[in-house]
Coordinates of C-alpha atoms and ligand atoms in Angstrom, one line a residue:
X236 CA 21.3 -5.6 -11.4
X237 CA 19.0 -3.7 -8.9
X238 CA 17.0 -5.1 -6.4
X239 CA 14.8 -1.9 -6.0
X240 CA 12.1 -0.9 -3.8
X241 CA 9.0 0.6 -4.6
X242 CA 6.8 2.1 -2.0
X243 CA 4.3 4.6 -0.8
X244 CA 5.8 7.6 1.0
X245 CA 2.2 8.7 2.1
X246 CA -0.9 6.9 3.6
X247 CA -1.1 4.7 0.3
X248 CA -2.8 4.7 -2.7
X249 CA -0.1 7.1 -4.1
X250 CA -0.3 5.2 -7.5
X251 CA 2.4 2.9 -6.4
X252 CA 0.2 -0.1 -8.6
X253 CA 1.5 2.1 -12.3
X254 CA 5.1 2.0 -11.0
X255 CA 5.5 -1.1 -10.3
X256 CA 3.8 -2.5 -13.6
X257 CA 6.2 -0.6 -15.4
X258 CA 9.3 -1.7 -14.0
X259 CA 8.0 -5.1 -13.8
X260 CA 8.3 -5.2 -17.6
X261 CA 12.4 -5.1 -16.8
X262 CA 11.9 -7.4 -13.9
X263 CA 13.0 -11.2 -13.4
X264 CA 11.4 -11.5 -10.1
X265 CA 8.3 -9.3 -8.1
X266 CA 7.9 -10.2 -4.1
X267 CA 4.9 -8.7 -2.0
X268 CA 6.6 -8.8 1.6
X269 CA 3.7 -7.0 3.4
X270 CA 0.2 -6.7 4.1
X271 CA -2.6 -8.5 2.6
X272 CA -5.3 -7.4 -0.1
X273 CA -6.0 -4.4 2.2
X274 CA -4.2 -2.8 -0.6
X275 CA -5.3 -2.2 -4.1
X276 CA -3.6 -1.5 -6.6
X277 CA -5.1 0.1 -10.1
X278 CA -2.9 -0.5 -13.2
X279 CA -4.3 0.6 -16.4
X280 CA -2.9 -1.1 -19.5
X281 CA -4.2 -0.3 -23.1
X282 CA -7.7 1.1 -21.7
X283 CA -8.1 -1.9 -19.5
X284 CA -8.0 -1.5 -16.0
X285 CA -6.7 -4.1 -13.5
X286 CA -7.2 -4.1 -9.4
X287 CA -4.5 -5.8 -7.8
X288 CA -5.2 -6.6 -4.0
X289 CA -2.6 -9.5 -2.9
X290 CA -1.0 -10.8 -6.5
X291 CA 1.7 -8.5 -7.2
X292 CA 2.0 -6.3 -10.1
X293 CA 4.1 -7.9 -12.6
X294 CA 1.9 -11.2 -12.7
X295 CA 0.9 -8.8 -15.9
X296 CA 3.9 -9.8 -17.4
X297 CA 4.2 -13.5 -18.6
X298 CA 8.1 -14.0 -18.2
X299 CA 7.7 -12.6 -14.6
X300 CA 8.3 -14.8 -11.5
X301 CA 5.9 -13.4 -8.9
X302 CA 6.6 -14.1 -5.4
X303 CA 3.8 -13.5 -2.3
X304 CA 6.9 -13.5 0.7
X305 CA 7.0 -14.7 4.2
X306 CA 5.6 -11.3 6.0
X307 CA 2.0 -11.1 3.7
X308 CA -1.2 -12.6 5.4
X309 CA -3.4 -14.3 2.8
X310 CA -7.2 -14.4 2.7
X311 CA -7.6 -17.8 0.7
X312 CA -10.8 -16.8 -0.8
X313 CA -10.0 -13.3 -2.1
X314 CA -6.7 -14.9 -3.6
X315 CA -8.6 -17.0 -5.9
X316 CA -11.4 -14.7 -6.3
X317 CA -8.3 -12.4 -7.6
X318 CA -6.8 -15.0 -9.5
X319 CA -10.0 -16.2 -11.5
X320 CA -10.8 -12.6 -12.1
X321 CA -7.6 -12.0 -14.0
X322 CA -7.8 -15.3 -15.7
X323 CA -10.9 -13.7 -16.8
X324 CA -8.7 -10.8 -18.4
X325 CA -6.6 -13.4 -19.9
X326 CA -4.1 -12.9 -17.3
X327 CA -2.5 -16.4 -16.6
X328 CA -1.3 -17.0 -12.8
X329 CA 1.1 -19.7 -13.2
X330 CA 4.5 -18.1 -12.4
X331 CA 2.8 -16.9 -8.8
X332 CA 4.0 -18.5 -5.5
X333 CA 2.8 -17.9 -2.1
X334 CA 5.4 -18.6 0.9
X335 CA 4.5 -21.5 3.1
X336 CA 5.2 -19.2 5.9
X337 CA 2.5 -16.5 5.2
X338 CA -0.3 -16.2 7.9
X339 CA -3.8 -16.9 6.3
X340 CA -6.6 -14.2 6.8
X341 CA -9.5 -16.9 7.9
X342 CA -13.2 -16.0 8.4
X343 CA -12.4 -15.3 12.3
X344 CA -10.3 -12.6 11.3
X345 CA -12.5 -11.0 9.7
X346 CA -15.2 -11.0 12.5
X347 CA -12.8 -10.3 14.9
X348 CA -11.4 -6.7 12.6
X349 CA -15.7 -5.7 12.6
X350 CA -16.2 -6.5 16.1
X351 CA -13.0 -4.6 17.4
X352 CA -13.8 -1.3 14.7
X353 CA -17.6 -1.4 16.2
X354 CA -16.3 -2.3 19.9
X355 CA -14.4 0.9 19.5
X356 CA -17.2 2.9 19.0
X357 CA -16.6 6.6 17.3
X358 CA -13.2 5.7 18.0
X359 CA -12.6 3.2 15.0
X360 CA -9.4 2.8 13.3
X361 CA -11.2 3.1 10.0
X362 CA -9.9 -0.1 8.8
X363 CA -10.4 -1.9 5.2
X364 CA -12.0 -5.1 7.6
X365 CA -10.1 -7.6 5.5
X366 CA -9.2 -9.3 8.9
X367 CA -5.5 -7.7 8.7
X368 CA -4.8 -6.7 12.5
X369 CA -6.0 -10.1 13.9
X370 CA -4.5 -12.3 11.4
X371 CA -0.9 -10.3 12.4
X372 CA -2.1 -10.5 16.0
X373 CA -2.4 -14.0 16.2
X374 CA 1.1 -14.1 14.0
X375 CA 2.4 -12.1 16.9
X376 CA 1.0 -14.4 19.3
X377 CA 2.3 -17.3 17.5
X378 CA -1.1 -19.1 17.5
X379 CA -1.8 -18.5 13.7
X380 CA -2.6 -21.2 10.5
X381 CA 0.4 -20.8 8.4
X382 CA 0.2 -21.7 4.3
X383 CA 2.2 -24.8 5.1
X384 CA -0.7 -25.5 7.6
X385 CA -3.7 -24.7 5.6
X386 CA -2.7 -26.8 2.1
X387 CA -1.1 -29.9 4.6
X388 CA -1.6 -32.5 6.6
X389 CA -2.4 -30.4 10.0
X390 CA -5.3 -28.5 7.5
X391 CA -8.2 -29.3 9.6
X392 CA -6.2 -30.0 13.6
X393 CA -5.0 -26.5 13.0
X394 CA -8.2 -24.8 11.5
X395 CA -10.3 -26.8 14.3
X396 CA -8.0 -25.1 17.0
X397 CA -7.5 -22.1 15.8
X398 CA -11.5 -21.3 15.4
X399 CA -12.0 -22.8 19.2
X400 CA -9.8 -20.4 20.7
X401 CA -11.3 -17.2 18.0
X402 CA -14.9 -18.5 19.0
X403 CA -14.1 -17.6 22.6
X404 CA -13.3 -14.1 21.7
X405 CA -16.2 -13.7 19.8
X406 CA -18.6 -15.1 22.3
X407 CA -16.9 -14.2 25.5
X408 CA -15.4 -10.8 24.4
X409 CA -17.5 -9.3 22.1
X410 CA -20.8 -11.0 22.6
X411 CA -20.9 -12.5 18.9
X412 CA -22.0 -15.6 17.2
X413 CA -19.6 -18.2 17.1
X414 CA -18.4 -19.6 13.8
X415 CA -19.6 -23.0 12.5
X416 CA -16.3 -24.8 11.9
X417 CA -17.9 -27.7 9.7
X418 CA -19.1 -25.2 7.5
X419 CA -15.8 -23.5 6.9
X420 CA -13.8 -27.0 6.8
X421 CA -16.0 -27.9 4.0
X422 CA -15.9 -24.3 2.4
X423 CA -11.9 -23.8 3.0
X424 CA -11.3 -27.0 1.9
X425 CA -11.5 -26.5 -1.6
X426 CA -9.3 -23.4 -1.3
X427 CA -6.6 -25.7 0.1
X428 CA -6.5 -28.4 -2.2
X429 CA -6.5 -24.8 -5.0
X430 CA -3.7 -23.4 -3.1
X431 CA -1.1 -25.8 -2.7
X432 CA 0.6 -25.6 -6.3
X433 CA 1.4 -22.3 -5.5
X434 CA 2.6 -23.0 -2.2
X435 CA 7.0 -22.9 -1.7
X436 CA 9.7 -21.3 -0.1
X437 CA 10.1 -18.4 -1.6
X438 CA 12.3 -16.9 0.3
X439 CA 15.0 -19.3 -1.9
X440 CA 14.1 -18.0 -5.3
X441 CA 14.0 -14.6 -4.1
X442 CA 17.5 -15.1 -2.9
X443 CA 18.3 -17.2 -5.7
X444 CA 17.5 -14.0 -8.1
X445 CA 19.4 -11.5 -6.1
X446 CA 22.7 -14.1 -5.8
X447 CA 22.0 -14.1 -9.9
X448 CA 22.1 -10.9 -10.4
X449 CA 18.8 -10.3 -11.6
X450 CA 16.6 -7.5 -11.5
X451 CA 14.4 -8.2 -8.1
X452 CA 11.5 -5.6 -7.5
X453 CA 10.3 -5.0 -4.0
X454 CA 6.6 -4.4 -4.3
X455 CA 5.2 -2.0 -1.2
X456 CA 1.6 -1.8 0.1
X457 CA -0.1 0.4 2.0
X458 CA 2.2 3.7 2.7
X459 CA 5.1 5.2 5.2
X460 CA 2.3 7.1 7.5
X461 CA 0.1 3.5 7.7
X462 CA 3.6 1.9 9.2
X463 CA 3.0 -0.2 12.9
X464 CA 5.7 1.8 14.1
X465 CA 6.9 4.8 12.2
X466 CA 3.2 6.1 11.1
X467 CA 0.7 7.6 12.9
X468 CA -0.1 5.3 15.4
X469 CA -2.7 3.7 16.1
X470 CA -3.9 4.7 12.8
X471 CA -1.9 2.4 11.1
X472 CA -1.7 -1.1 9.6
X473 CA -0.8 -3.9 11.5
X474 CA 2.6 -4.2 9.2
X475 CA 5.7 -2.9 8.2
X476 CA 5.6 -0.8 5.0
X477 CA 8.7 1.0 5.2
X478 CA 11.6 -0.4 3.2
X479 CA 13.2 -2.2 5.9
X480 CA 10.1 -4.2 6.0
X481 CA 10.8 -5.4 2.4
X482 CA 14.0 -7.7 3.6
X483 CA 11.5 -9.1 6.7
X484 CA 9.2 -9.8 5.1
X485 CA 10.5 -11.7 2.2
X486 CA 13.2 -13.1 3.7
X487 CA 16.3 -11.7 2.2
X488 CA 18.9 -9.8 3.8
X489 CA 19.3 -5.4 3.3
X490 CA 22.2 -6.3 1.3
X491 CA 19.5 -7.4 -1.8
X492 CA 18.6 -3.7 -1.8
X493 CA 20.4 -1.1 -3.9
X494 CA 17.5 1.6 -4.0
X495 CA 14.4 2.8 -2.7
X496 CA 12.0 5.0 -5.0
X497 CA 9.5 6.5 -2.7
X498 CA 6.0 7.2 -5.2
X499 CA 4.0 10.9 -3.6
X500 CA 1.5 12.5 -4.8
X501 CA 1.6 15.8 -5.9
X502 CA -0.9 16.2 -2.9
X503 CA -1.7 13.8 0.0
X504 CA -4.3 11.8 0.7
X505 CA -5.3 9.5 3.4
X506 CA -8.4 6.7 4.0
X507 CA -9.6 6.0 7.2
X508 CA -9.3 8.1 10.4
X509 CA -6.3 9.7 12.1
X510 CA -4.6 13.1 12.2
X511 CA -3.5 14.7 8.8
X512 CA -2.0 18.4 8.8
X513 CA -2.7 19.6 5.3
X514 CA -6.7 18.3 5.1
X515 CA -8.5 20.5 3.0
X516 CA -12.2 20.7 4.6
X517 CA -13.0 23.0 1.9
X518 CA -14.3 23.3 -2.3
X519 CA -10.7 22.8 -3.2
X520 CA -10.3 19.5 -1.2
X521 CA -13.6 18.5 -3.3
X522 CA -12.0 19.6 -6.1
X523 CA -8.6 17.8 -5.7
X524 CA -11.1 14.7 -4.7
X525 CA -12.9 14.6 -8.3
X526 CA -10.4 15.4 -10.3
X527 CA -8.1 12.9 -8.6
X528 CA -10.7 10.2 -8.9
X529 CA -9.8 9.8 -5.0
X530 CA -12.2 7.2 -4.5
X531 CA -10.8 3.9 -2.4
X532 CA -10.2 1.2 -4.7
X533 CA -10.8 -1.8 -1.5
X534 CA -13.5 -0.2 0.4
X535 CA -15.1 3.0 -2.5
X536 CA -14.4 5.2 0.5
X537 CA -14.0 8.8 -0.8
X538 CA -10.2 9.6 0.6
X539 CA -9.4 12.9 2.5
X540 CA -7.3 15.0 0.6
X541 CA -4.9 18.1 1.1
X542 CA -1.8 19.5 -0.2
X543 CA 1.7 18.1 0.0
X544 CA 3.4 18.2 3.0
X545 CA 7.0 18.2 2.8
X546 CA 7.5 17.5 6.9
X547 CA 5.8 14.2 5.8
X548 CA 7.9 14.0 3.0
X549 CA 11.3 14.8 4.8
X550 CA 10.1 12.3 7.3
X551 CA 9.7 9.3 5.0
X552 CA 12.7 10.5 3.0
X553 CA 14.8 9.6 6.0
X554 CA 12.9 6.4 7.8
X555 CA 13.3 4.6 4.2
X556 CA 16.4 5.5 2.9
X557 CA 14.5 7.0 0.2
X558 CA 17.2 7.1 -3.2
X559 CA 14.6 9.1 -5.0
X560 CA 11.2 10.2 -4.9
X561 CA 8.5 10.5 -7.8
X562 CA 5.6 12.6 -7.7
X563 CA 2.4 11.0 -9.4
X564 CA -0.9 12.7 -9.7
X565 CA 0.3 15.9 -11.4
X566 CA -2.3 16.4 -14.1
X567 CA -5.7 16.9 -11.1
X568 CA -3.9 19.7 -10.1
X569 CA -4.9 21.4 -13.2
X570 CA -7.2 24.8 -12.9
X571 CA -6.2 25.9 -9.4
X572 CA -4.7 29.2 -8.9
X573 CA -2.0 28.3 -6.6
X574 CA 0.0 25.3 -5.7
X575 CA 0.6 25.7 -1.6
X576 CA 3.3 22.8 -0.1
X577 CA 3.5 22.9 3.8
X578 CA 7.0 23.4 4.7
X579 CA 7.0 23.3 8.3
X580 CA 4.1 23.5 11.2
X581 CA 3.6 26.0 13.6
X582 CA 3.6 23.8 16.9
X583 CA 2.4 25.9 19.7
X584 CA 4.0 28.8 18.3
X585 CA 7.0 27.1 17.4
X586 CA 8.3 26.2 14.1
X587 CA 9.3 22.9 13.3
X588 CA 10.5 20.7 10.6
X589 CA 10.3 17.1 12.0
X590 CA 7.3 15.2 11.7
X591 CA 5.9 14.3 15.4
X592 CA 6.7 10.7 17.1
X593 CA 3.4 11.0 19.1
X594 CA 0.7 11.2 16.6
X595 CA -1.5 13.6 19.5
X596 CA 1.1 16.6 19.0
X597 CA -0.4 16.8 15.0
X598 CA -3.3 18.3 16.7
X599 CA -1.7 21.2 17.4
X600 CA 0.0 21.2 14.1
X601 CA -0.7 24.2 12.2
X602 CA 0.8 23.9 8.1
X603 CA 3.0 26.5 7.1
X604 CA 2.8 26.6 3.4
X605 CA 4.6 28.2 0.5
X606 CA 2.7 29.1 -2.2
X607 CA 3.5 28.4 -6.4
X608 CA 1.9 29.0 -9.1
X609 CA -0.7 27.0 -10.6
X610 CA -1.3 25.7 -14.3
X611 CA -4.4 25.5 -16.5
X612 CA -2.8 23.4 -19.4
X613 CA -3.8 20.0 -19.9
X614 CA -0.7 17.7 -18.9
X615 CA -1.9 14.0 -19.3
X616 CA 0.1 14.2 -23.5
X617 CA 2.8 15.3 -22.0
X618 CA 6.0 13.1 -22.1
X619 CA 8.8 15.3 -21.2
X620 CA 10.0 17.5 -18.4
X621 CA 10.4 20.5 -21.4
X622 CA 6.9 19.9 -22.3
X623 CA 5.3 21.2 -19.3
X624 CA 4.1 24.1 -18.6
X625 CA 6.8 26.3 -16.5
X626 CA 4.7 26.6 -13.3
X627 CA 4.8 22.8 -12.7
X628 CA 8.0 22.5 -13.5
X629 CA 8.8 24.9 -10.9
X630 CA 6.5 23.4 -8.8
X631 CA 8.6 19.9 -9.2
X632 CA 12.2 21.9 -8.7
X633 CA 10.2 23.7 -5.9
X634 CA 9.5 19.7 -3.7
X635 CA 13.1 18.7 -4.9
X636 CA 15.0 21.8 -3.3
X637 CA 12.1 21.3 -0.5
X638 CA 12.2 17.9 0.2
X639 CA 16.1 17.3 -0.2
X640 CA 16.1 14.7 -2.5
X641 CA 16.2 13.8 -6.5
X642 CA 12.9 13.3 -8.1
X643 CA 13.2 10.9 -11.1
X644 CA 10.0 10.6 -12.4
X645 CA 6.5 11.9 -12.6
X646 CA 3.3 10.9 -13.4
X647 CA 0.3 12.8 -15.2
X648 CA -2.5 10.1 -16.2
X649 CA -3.3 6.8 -14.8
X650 CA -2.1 4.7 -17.8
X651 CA 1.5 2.9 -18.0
X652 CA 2.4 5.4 -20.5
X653 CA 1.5 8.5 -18.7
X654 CA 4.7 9.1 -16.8
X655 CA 8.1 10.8 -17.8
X656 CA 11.7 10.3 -16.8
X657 CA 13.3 14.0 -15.6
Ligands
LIG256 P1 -1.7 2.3 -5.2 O1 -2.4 1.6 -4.1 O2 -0.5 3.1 -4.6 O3 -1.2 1.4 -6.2 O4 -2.7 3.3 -5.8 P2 -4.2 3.1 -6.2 O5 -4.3 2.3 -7.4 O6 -5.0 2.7 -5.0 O7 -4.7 4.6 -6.4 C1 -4.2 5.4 -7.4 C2 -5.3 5.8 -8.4 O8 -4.9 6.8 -9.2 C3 -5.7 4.7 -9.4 O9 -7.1 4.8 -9.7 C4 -4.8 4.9 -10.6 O10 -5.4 4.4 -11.8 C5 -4.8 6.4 -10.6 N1 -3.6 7.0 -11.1 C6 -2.3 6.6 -11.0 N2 -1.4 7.5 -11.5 C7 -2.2 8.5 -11.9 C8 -1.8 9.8 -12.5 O11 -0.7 10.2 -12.7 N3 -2.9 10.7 -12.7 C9 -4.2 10.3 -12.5 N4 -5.1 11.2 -12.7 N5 -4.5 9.1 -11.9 C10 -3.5 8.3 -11.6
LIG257 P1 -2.5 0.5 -0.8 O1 -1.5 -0.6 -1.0 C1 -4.5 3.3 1.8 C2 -5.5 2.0 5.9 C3 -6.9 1.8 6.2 C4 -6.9 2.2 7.7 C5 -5.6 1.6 8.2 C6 -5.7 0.2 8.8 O2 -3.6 0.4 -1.8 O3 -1.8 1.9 -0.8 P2 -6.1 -2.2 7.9 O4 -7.3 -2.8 7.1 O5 -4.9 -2.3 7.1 O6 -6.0 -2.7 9.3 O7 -6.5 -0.7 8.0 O8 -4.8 1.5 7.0 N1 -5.0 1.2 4.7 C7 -4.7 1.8 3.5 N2 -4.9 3.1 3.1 N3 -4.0 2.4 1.0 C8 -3.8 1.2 1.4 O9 -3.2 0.2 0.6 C9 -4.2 0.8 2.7 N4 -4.2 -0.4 3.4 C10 -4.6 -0.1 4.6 O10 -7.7 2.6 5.4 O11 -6.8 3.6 7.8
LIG258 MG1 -4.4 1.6 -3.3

């Protein structure tokens, strides 16, 4: 049985939330090894819509095991705040487990993420400000409150410490208030004595399920571009998205992995700040925008958009691995004239093919694009690759022979059922 990975090729949000629900209805087992509830995930099931931050995907299924790994940071209070919400929609969350070794996201962190975006002036990351970067910091600097921490017996010696050493930052460094530890003992307290049933080794059952033979999904967050080291740093996230970040960060080895579905749009977009080629400043970026519903689903942020860019693609095609790529988000392409797919940039008069290592040398990367045709039908019925119209699918063949690699799948409509196999 597989143990396959599903992640976001772009900057995120590539619809990865739709493909992951519906291969978590084969699924024995879905593990989050990354990020925290920066991401969001939309799945729409039967006209009901779900947002999925930390809990992954499949906690929509009742028969699947749902595993938060090692290498996710965990805001206590959003997690519970997700998991009554979905109790709300019936959703039950009693086959979810949270490693002991998660980092949690504490009300420091989140301080500390505003104070550094404002500290940097017009110079901000353009971050979500869920506390992401300094909870991994302090991972990183091996001063964090772990899970096993937070629900046990070193609860309040480690919350007490922890805040002592944050307040100095935020007095010293950054000329904040300090945080009133009293009131978040009493506060986190009750998220604690919540938490702990869910609290385990995980990494065992996940390993457990691939020694079985089950079928273990690998649930991304966030996108290729937003990785710490192989996206456009420092624009980034603070963690590993790519697909070697799946064994890390939930604690099995690459062995558990037979493939890697990478989910693109069918253009690109990006929240937040930081270089991106293909940005259309114009009535056709608006255009892409509405249609698209590109709207963030964490912060409401409208996201910049542009057309696909196959160096981008090419790029994350070969740091993950990639086994085979699906392009989502067909159907807003519908009523433009042509399709255009950068296929290389002009770099100071040069041609190239490789996406940049140094983030700076984008700025004097100019798209090349191909041009296809457009299509006016509407899509979102369709359920076949014979069913579309023949500009789109020449417009799929056109990324594949582009981009070097199998598509599988595609998506034209946000519901489970919009999608085809090809
Ligand atoms: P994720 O973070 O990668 O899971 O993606 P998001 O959920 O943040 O963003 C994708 C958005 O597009 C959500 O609002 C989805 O409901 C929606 N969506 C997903 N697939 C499609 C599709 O094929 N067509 C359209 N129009 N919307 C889609
Ligand atoms: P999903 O899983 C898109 C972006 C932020 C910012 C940068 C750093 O829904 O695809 P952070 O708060 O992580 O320190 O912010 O990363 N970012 C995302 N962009 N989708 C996401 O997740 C993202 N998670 C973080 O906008 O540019
Ligand atoms: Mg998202």
């Amino acid at each position: 049985m597989p143990g396959k990975v599903i992640l976001g090729a772009q900057w995120g949000d590539e619809g990865k939330g739709k493909f992951i629900d519906i291969f978590a209805a084969q699924a024995d087992l879905v593990v989050r090894s990354q990020g925290g509830n920066n991401a969001g995930h939309t799945v729409v099931v039967d006209g009901v819509k779900y947002k999925l931050q930390l809990i992954p995907s499949g906690i929509l299924y009742p028969e699947c095991t749902n595993v938060i790994g090692p290498g996710v940071v965990v805001d206590p209070r959003n997690i519970l705040k997700e998991i009554d919400t979905l109790a709300e929609q019936g959703v039950s969350a009693d086959k979810l487990f949270i490693d002991a070794r998660c980092h949690c996201i504490l009300p420091w962190h989140l301080e500390l993420d505003a104070l550094s975006e404002k500290a940097r002036g017009g110079d901000d990351i353009g971050t979500t400000k869920k506390g992401i970067g300094p909870t991994y910091m302090d991972k990183s600097e091996r001063i964090g409150v772990r899970m096993h921490d937070f629900v046990g017996e070193r609860f309040e010696t480690a919350m007490r410490e922890a805040c002592e050493r944050k307040n100095k930052v935020i007095v010293g460094v950054y000329g904040g208030e300090p945080i009133d530890i009293e009131a978040v003992l009493a506060e986190y307290r009750t998220y604690a004595d919540r938490l702990r049933k869910y609290v385990t080794d995980t990494s065992i059952m996940t390993w457990n399920a691939v020694k079985e033979g089950k079928f273990v999904l690998f649930e991304g967050a966030q996108g290729t571009l937003l990785d710490l080291d192989m996206g456009t740093y420092p624009y980034v996230t603070s963690s590993h998205p790519v697909a070697g970040g799946c064994c890390i960060g939930s604690g099995v080895g690459p062995t558990a992995i037979t493939d890697v579905m990478g989910i693109f749009k069918s253009y690109t977009t990006r929240v937040g700040k930081g270089p991106f080629p293909t940005e259309l400043f114009d009535e056709t970026g608006d255009y892409i925008r509405n249609a698209g519903g590109e709207f963030g689903t964490v912060t409401g942020r409208p996201r910049r958009t542009g057309w696909f860019d196959a160096v981008i693609a090419r790029y994350t095609i070969r740091v993950n691995g990639l086994t085979e790529m699906v392009i989502n988000k067909i159907d807003p392409l519908r009523g433009l004239d042509k399709l255009k797919v950068c296929v290389a940039y002009d770099y100071k008069g040069e041609r190239i093919t490789e996406f940049p290592a140094n983030f700076a040398d984008l700025a004097d990367c100019t798209p090349i694009y191909e041009e296809f045709e457009g299509f006016d039908e509407d899509i979102t019925n369709c359920r076949s690759f014979d069913e579309l119209p023949k500009s789109v699918q020449n417009y799929i063949r056109e990324l594949e022979r582009i981009c070097g690699c199998k598509v599988t799948m595609l998506g034209v409509g946000p519901a489970r059922d919009q999608v085809m196999n090809i």
